[in-house]
XYZ file of C-alpha atoms in Angstrom:
458
model
C -17.683 -61.891 -86.092
C -14.317 -60.863 -87.605
C -12.684 -57.726 -86.183
C -10.497 -57.215 -89.279
C -12.498 -55.910 -92.187
C -10.277 -57.252 -94.994
C -10.872 -60.818 -96.213
C -8.218 -63.438 -96.996
C -8.829 -62.853 -100.698
C -8.366 -59.095 -100.351
C -5.117 -59.558 -98.416
C -3.803 -61.947 -101.070
C -4.685 -59.406 -103.748
C -2.834 -56.614 -101.920
C 0.259 -58.783 -101.332
C 0.295 -59.746 -105.029
C 0.053 -56.065 -105.976
C 3.251 -55.201 -104.056
C 5.034 -58.398 -105.124
C 5.286 -60.467 -101.923
C 3.740 -63.813 -101.034
C 3.093 -63.547 -97.291
C 2.590 -60.793 -94.714
C 5.682 -62.119 -92.906
C 7.723 -61.121 -95.975
C 7.086 -57.478 -95.092
C 9.224 -57.887 -91.967
C 12.285 -59.555 -93.507
C 14.375 -56.430 -92.859
C 13.867 -56.931 -89.106
C 16.512 -59.322 -87.636
C 14.890 -62.689 -87.049
C 15.771 -62.607 -83.348
C 13.494 -59.573 -82.851
C 10.706 -60.466 -85.256
C 8.286 -62.272 -82.969
C 9.310 -61.728 -79.332
C 7.216 -63.524 -76.692
C 4.532 -61.130 -75.403
C 3.795 -62.872 -72.085
C 0.167 -61.764 -72.233
C -2.488 -63.029 -69.817
C -5.256 -65.327 -70.988
C -7.890 -63.595 -73.149
C -11.022 -62.304 -71.447
C -14.595 -61.937 -72.595
C -16.030 -58.381 -72.687
C -17.958 -59.065 -69.473
C -14.828 -60.339 -67.711
C -12.781 -57.380 -68.961
C -15.392 -54.870 -67.717
C -15.443 -56.506 -64.279
C -11.635 -56.586 -64.151
C -11.248 -52.935 -65.124
C -14.096 -51.917 -62.807
C -12.321 -53.593 -59.934
C -9.067 -51.786 -60.747
C -10.888 -48.436 -61.106
C -12.621 -49.032 -57.767
C -9.242 -48.924 -56.044
C -8.909 -45.236 -56.987
C -10.047 -42.469 -54.683
C -10.960 -39.155 -56.253
C -12.152 -35.758 -55.171
C -15.657 -37.224 -55.128
C -14.639 -39.860 -52.554
C -12.420 -37.767 -50.306
C -12.651 -34.370 -48.698
C -10.215 -32.460 -50.916
C -8.506 -29.127 -50.255
C -5.883 -29.506 -52.986
C -5.640 -26.853 -55.701
C -2.268 -25.512 -56.864
C -3.336 -25.242 -60.495
C -5.908 -28.050 -60.777
C -9.216 -27.341 -59.101
C -12.224 -29.282 -57.879
C -15.220 -27.311 -59.133
C -18.771 -28.388 -59.871
C -19.585 -29.063 -63.515
C -23.305 -29.141 -64.433
C -24.330 -32.429 -66.096
C -25.322 -30.586 -69.270
C -21.608 -29.920 -69.941
C -20.758 -33.608 -70.357
C -24.045 -34.307 -72.116
C -23.517 -31.724 -74.846
C -19.765 -32.258 -75.196
C -20.409 -36.001 -75.480
C -22.600 -35.652 -78.562
C -20.998 -37.523 -81.439
C -20.767 -34.370 -83.576
C -18.233 -33.020 -81.086
C -16.882 -36.123 -79.360
C -15.691 -37.893 -82.500
C -14.314 -34.855 -84.328
C -10.606 -34.427 -83.723
C -9.804 -31.145 -85.415
C -11.246 -29.182 -88.334
C -8.638 -29.918 -91.007
C -11.327 -29.436 -93.636
C -12.175 -26.427 -91.578
C -15.076 -24.748 -93.318
C -16.945 -28.067 -93.632
C -16.973 -28.290 -89.821
C -19.195 -25.273 -89.198
C -20.396 -26.535 -85.804
C -16.867 -27.055 -84.520
C -15.759 -23.681 -85.853
C -18.723 -21.933 -84.242
C -17.930 -23.643 -80.927
C -14.318 -22.436 -81.170
C -15.510 -18.918 -82.049
C -17.883 -18.854 -79.068
C -15.090 -20.095 -76.776
C -12.727 -17.374 -77.997
C -15.412 -14.711 -77.555
C -16.154 -15.720 -73.964
C -12.468 -15.938 -72.974
C -11.826 -12.487 -74.474
C -14.837 -11.024 -72.625
C -13.862 -12.661 -69.337
C -10.225 -11.512 -69.444
C -11.037 -8.052 -70.810
C -8.808 -8.623 -73.830
C -9.451 -8.063 -77.551
C -8.800 -11.564 -78.891
C -8.388 -15.118 -77.610
C -7.007 -18.056 -79.541
C -8.397 -21.595 -79.595
C -6.333 -22.834 -76.662
C -3.037 -24.576 -75.950
C -2.174 -27.815 -74.184
C -2.388 -26.419 -70.655
C -1.593 -23.406 -68.523
C 2.133 -24.170 -68.517
C 2.455 -24.270 -72.307
C 0.262 -21.179 -72.613
C 2.739 -19.356 -70.334
C 5.667 -20.576 -72.423
C 3.838 -19.428 -75.574
C 3.432 -15.985 -73.974
C 7.219 -15.809 -73.655
C 7.690 -16.911 -77.278
C 5.148 -14.320 -78.418
C 6.955 -11.546 -76.538
C 10.253 -12.572 -78.146
C 8.545 -12.374 -81.557
C 7.080 -8.963 -80.721
C 10.618 -7.766 -79.912
C 11.791 -9.336 -83.202
C 14.421 -11.302 -81.321
C 16.232 -8.167 -80.153
C 15.454 -8.690 -76.455
C 16.593 -11.769 -74.546
C 15.722 -11.156 -70.876
C 12.680 -12.855 -69.343
C 11.550 -11.732 -65.877
C 9.500 -14.330 -63.988
C 7.787 -13.709 -60.684
C 8.696 -16.314 -58.036
C 4.971 -16.683 -57.293
C 4.134 -17.950 -60.779
C 3.259 -21.676 -60.656
C 6.577 -23.545 -60.407
C 5.519 -25.979 -63.142
C 4.762 -23.086 -65.500
C 8.229 -21.632 -64.851
C 9.844 -25.012 -65.431
C 8.031 -25.437 -68.750
C 9.115 -21.933 -69.818
C 12.728 -22.968 -69.273
C 12.240 -26.301 -71.050
C 10.447 -24.616 -73.949
C 13.128 -22.003 -74.477
C 16.276 -24.008 -73.789
C 18.859 -23.377 -76.458
C 17.473 -19.877 -77.209
C 20.209 -18.188 -75.148
C 17.717 -16.352 -72.930
C 18.430 -14.619 -69.630
C 15.612 -15.821 -67.316
C 15.644 -14.015 -63.965
C 13.480 -13.050 -61.020
C 12.078 -16.308 -59.693
C 15.110 -17.398 -57.698
C 14.138 -15.383 -54.627
C 10.658 -15.476 -53.064
C 11.246 -11.937 -51.740
C 11.199 -10.539 -55.290
C 8.003 -8.483 -55.205
C 6.752 -6.228 -58.002
C 9.309 -3.518 -57.146
C 12.134 -6.038 -57.394
C 10.800 -7.357 -60.695
C 10.684 -3.819 -62.123
C 14.272 -3.252 -60.957
C 15.273 -6.365 -62.912
C 13.895 -4.901 -66.164
C 16.391 -3.362 -68.558
C 16.668 -2.528 -72.250
C 17.008 -6.239 -73.002
C 13.767 -7.318 -71.266
C 11.096 -8.799 -73.518
C 8.464 -9.818 -70.977
C 7.520 -9.820 -67.298
C 5.349 -12.755 -66.236
C 3.258 -12.591 -63.049
C 0.242 -14.454 -61.670
C -2.859 -12.888 -60.038
C -4.024 -14.378 -57.724
C -0.507 -15.748 -57.448
C 0.423 -19.379 -56.858
C 0.314 -18.799 -53.104
C -3.245 -17.509 -53.456
C -2.607 -13.814 -52.808
C -4.216 -11.024 -54.793
C -2.738 -7.824 -56.163
C -5.128 -4.889 -56.515
C -5.968 -3.369 -59.921
C -4.000 -0.265 -58.926
C -0.895 -2.328 -58.118
C -1.255 -4.241 -61.381
C -1.708 -0.992 -63.349
C 1.461 0.439 -61.753
C 3.328 -2.725 -62.723
C 1.987 -2.588 -66.288
C 3.015 1.076 -66.621
C 6.540 0.333 -65.399
C 6.907 -2.711 -67.667
C 5.674 -0.752 -70.679
C 8.032 2.122 -69.836
C 10.859 -0.402 -70.097
C 9.585 -1.394 -73.543
C 8.561 -4.878 -72.388
C 5.337 -6.877 -72.358
C 3.293 -7.782 -69.261
C 1.798 -11.291 -69.186
C -0.596 -12.230 -66.391
C -1.630 -15.786 -65.513
C -5.084 -15.820 -63.918
C -7.674 -18.131 -62.405
C -10.693 -17.667 -64.678
C -13.133 -18.387 -61.855
C -11.688 -15.413 -59.941
C -12.686 -13.129 -62.820
C -16.313 -13.658 -61.842
C -15.506 -11.404 -58.897
C -12.389 -9.365 -59.659
C -11.169 -6.872 -62.263
C -10.078 -8.523 -65.534
C -6.394 -8.103 -66.499
C -7.339 -6.263 -69.684
C -8.567 -3.380 -67.535
C -5.210 -2.876 -65.853
C -2.929 -2.988 -68.850
C -1.941 -6.633 -69.370
C -0.698 -7.406 -72.876
C -1.171 -11.179 -72.644
C -3.495 -13.104 -70.324
C -3.137 -16.852 -70.061
C -3.521 -19.762 -67.681
C -5.234 -23.059 -67.061
C -8.863 -23.424 -68.147
C -9.527 -26.759 -66.411
C -11.687 -25.074 -63.773
C -14.354 -24.426 -66.388
C -16.304 -27.665 -66.791
C -13.276 -29.993 -67.037
C -12.646 -32.658 -64.415
C -9.342 -32.956 -62.529
C -8.949 -36.368 -64.188
C -5.542 -37.659 -63.048
C -3.623 -34.689 -64.449
C -5.339 -34.056 -67.748
C -6.155 -33.397 -70.467
C -6.528 -29.716 -69.637
C -6.490 -26.596 -71.782
C -4.391 -23.475 -71.786
C -6.344 -20.319 -72.547
C -4.554 -17.410 -74.216
C -5.792 -13.855 -74.843
C -4.061 -10.817 -76.337
C -4.453 -7.334 -77.799
C -5.730 -6.963 -81.378
C -2.481 -5.334 -82.521
C -0.487 -8.412 -81.496
C -2.794 -11.070 -82.889
C -0.485 -12.042 -85.752
C 2.289 -12.792 -83.252
C 0.305 -15.421 -81.379
C 0.550 -19.178 -81.727
C -2.335 -21.566 -82.339
C -5.449 -20.943 -84.353
C -8.198 -18.331 -84.360
C -11.682 -18.910 -85.796
C -13.566 -15.941 -87.189
C -17.186 -15.136 -88.036
C -18.144 -13.885 -91.490
C -20.916 -14.067 -94.119
C -21.030 -15.992 -97.390
C -22.092 -14.742 -100.839
C -25.736 -15.163 -99.820
C -25.212 -13.152 -96.630
C -25.497 -16.231 -94.413
C -23.392 -16.300 -91.256
C -20.414 -18.627 -91.545
C -17.254 -19.459 -89.607
C -13.707 -19.744 -90.936
C -10.242 -20.449 -89.630
C -9.002 -16.881 -89.807
C -5.426 -17.206 -88.570
C -3.249 -20.304 -88.422
C 0.236 -19.280 -87.483
C 1.246 -22.930 -87.055
C 3.940 -24.701 -89.014
C 1.283 -27.266 -89.881
C -0.413 -24.693 -92.105
C 2.426 -22.414 -93.165
C 6.134 -22.797 -93.779
C 8.056 -23.849 -90.679
C 10.332 -20.850 -90.883
C 7.373 -18.454 -90.743
C 5.490 -20.185 -87.932
C 5.332 -18.401 -84.583
C 5.390 -21.715 -82.719
C 5.675 -25.422 -83.356
C 2.736 -26.258 -81.099
C 0.572 -28.515 -83.265
C -2.450 -29.523 -81.228
C -4.863 -27.417 -79.268
C -7.382 -28.774 -76.782
C -10.523 -28.000 -78.744
C -12.789 -30.494 -76.987
C -11.698 -29.290 -73.555
C -12.233 -25.729 -74.769
C -15.710 -26.768 -75.891
C -16.471 -27.986 -72.359
C -15.226 -24.663 -70.998
C -17.464 -22.717 -73.356
C -20.530 -24.841 -72.475
C -19.759 -24.317 -68.781
C -19.515 -20.539 -69.224
C -22.711 -20.432 -71.286
C -24.607 -22.458 -68.684
C -23.312 -20.537 -65.685
C -23.631 -17.063 -67.180
C -22.078 -14.030 -65.496
C -24.300 -14.348 -62.409
C -23.530 -18.065 -61.984
C -19.798 -17.498 -62.353
C -19.934 -14.698 -59.806
C -21.832 -16.971 -57.405
C -19.133 -19.671 -57.714
C -16.405 -17.082 -57.146
C -18.193 -15.670 -54.095
C -18.641 -19.116 -52.570
C -14.934 -19.869 -53.087
C -13.946 -16.545 -51.526
C -16.172 -16.728 -48.450
C -15.581 -20.428 -47.718
C -11.808 -19.995 -48.069
C -11.835 -17.068 -45.656
C -13.945 -19.007 -43.150
C -11.484 -21.922 -43.342
C -8.452 -19.636 -42.990
C -9.922 -17.887 -39.950
C -10.680 -21.178 -38.195
C -7.260 -22.712 -38.962
C -5.490 -19.556 -37.823
C -7.095 -20.019 -34.392
C -5.450 -23.440 -33.914
C -2.403 -23.731 -31.684
C 0.737 -24.142 -33.759
C -0.887 -23.338 -37.115
C -0.442 -19.967 -38.808
C -1.979 -18.523 -41.970
C 0.830 -16.743 -43.816
C 0.635 -13.583 -45.887
C -0.816 -10.147 -45.311
C -2.484 -9.695 -48.687
C -6.101 -10.411 -49.665
C -6.583 -13.889 -51.082
C -9.167 -15.623 -53.245
C -9.632 -19.364 -52.686
C -6.125 -20.503 -51.673
C -3.955 -19.621 -48.704
C -0.745 -20.860 -47.109
C -0.630 -22.367 -43.620
C 2.539 -23.072 -41.664
C 2.223 -26.334 -39.741
C 3.741 -27.344 -36.385
C 4.622 -30.837 -37.679
C 6.161 -32.369 -40.786
C 3.811 -31.675 -43.709
C 4.368 -35.068 -45.318
C 3.463 -36.868 -42.076
C 0.485 -34.566 -41.626
C -0.867 -35.352 -45.090
C -0.428 -39.098 -44.597
C -2.198 -39.003 -41.239
C -5.160 -36.947 -42.465
C -5.604 -39.105 -45.551
C -5.384 -42.388 -43.648
C -7.325 -41.470 -40.517
C -9.783 -38.869 -41.832
C -10.038 -39.363 -45.597
C -8.967 -35.730 -46.028
C -6.566 -34.280 -48.594
C -5.522 -31.187 -46.643
C -3.628 -29.286 -49.349
C -0.553 -29.037 -51.545
C 2.842 -29.586 -49.923
C 4.921 -26.436 -50.564
C 8.179 -27.722 -49.099
C 9.402 -28.777 -52.545
C 8.632 -25.550 -54.429
C 9.324 -23.135 -51.570
C 11.639 -24.799 -49.014
C 12.400 -21.411 -47.429
C 8.805 -21.208 -46.168
C 9.329 -24.220 -43.917
C 6.604 -26.780 -43.250
C 3.788 -25.212 -45.261
C 0.626 -26.334 -47.032
C -1.282 -24.509 -49.762
C -4.946 -25.007 -48.850
C -7.656 -24.548 -51.491
C -11.367 -24.158 -50.736
C -13.965 -24.132 -53.506
C -17.736 -24.238 -53.718
C -17.428 -28.048 -53.498
C -16.310 -27.903 -49.855
C -19.208 -27.826 -47.393
C -19.007 -26.082 -44.025
C -18.993 -29.525 -42.400
C -15.946 -30.530 -44.474
C -14.129 -27.369 -43.415
C -14.997 -27.974 -39.753
C -13.812 -31.581 -40.104
C -10.531 -30.324 -41.600
C -10.023 -28.050 -38.605
C -10.714 -30.900 -36.185
C -8.464 -33.263 -38.156
C -5.588 -30.731 -38.115
C -6.008 -30.316 -34.364
C -5.882 -34.038 -33.735
C -3.015 -34.573 -36.195
C -0.893 -31.905 -34.540
C -1.478 -33.535 -31.169
C -0.781 -37.099 -32.290
C 2.224 -36.308 -34.498
C 3.792 -33.973 -31.910
C 3.520 -36.670 -29.241
C 5.114 -39.194 -31.573
C 8.035 -36.829 -32.205
C 8.563 -36.261 -28.459
C 8.537 -39.981 -27.716
């Protein structure tokens, strides 16, 4: 069976049409030395052999399903009901890339509309767009949107030091060359009061995270005070959130946030070796024309039938480059679809149940670890599903030991992002962690501290 649809006769006809004799003639502009380099490929395999080969390679991986995982830090191990993959895997959705002939793709547009509606309801905001690449790019787009809202007259960006370090790095990469003054995240002691003090007449936006990257929560009253102060300075408040936490806590729209964004992977999307994920993005109605990405709307046709349309496309792909609010070209519509199926399946009671399990299991784990000699849970604030522990031994050695001897991923090493904290781990507990896993983690930490401390002494 040929894998190339065109026949020899059809190829000859096409070559004759463009005036060349052989396919090789199309490459005459390439120096002969580089025309046909040796590929050094292995021997060809049958489909059966290839499946066995790839299966063997894949079997060498260990995932959150194989190990006891307490790693979060922006990518979270949550349960996804099987119906999410089943529905998202239907060919109507799985094969469709993006609705370029938008109104023909009514199913895709309705799915986008439903996603936007649920994100807006969950965050307490007026409008949500149809997603960005990930939480980091959504945060960078929040900064770009604030600059647009200030019509380019404000150049200062205030970042909290407890915003995900990768988000802050992407903000700087995104805006390099724009002559911005990005401040605030150089000192971990910069709390809300310090961030407000950094605001001046040139400040376009203040970006915070709640719960923050270190897992700690700020109350609605604290967030409202921050929003009032930021607005008094004429700036915009953007809040990155964990959507699962909103099953339990006050949405940012209720305490004055202007933009709410973050990573939507927790909703029905697997961790999957770093992606693809989706960045959710919600805003106030008055600012909707300043946002990037696309927004699908619901309407009726001439016969009064419900229909869906691409309402706003402030992308350079659809309008002139000079008028675009961003050059981001691709959203993560399929990942957003999985998020919307997850939210529809879970419902508000299911989402609250997941959030409650995360909260109570994390607090049980923190209490038990805090009882161990040499270990200390840091922070005096309430927390959701993540918390920081200071360890009595080198964190890198501790992680290696627990993975090798116990099959446990104990958390995210904070020594790179926050070296001033010392030897610290960010531990994440979700509904996926059983009580037995938590007890095993406690026992493993105890044994690791003993073994690694002895090795250091010797």
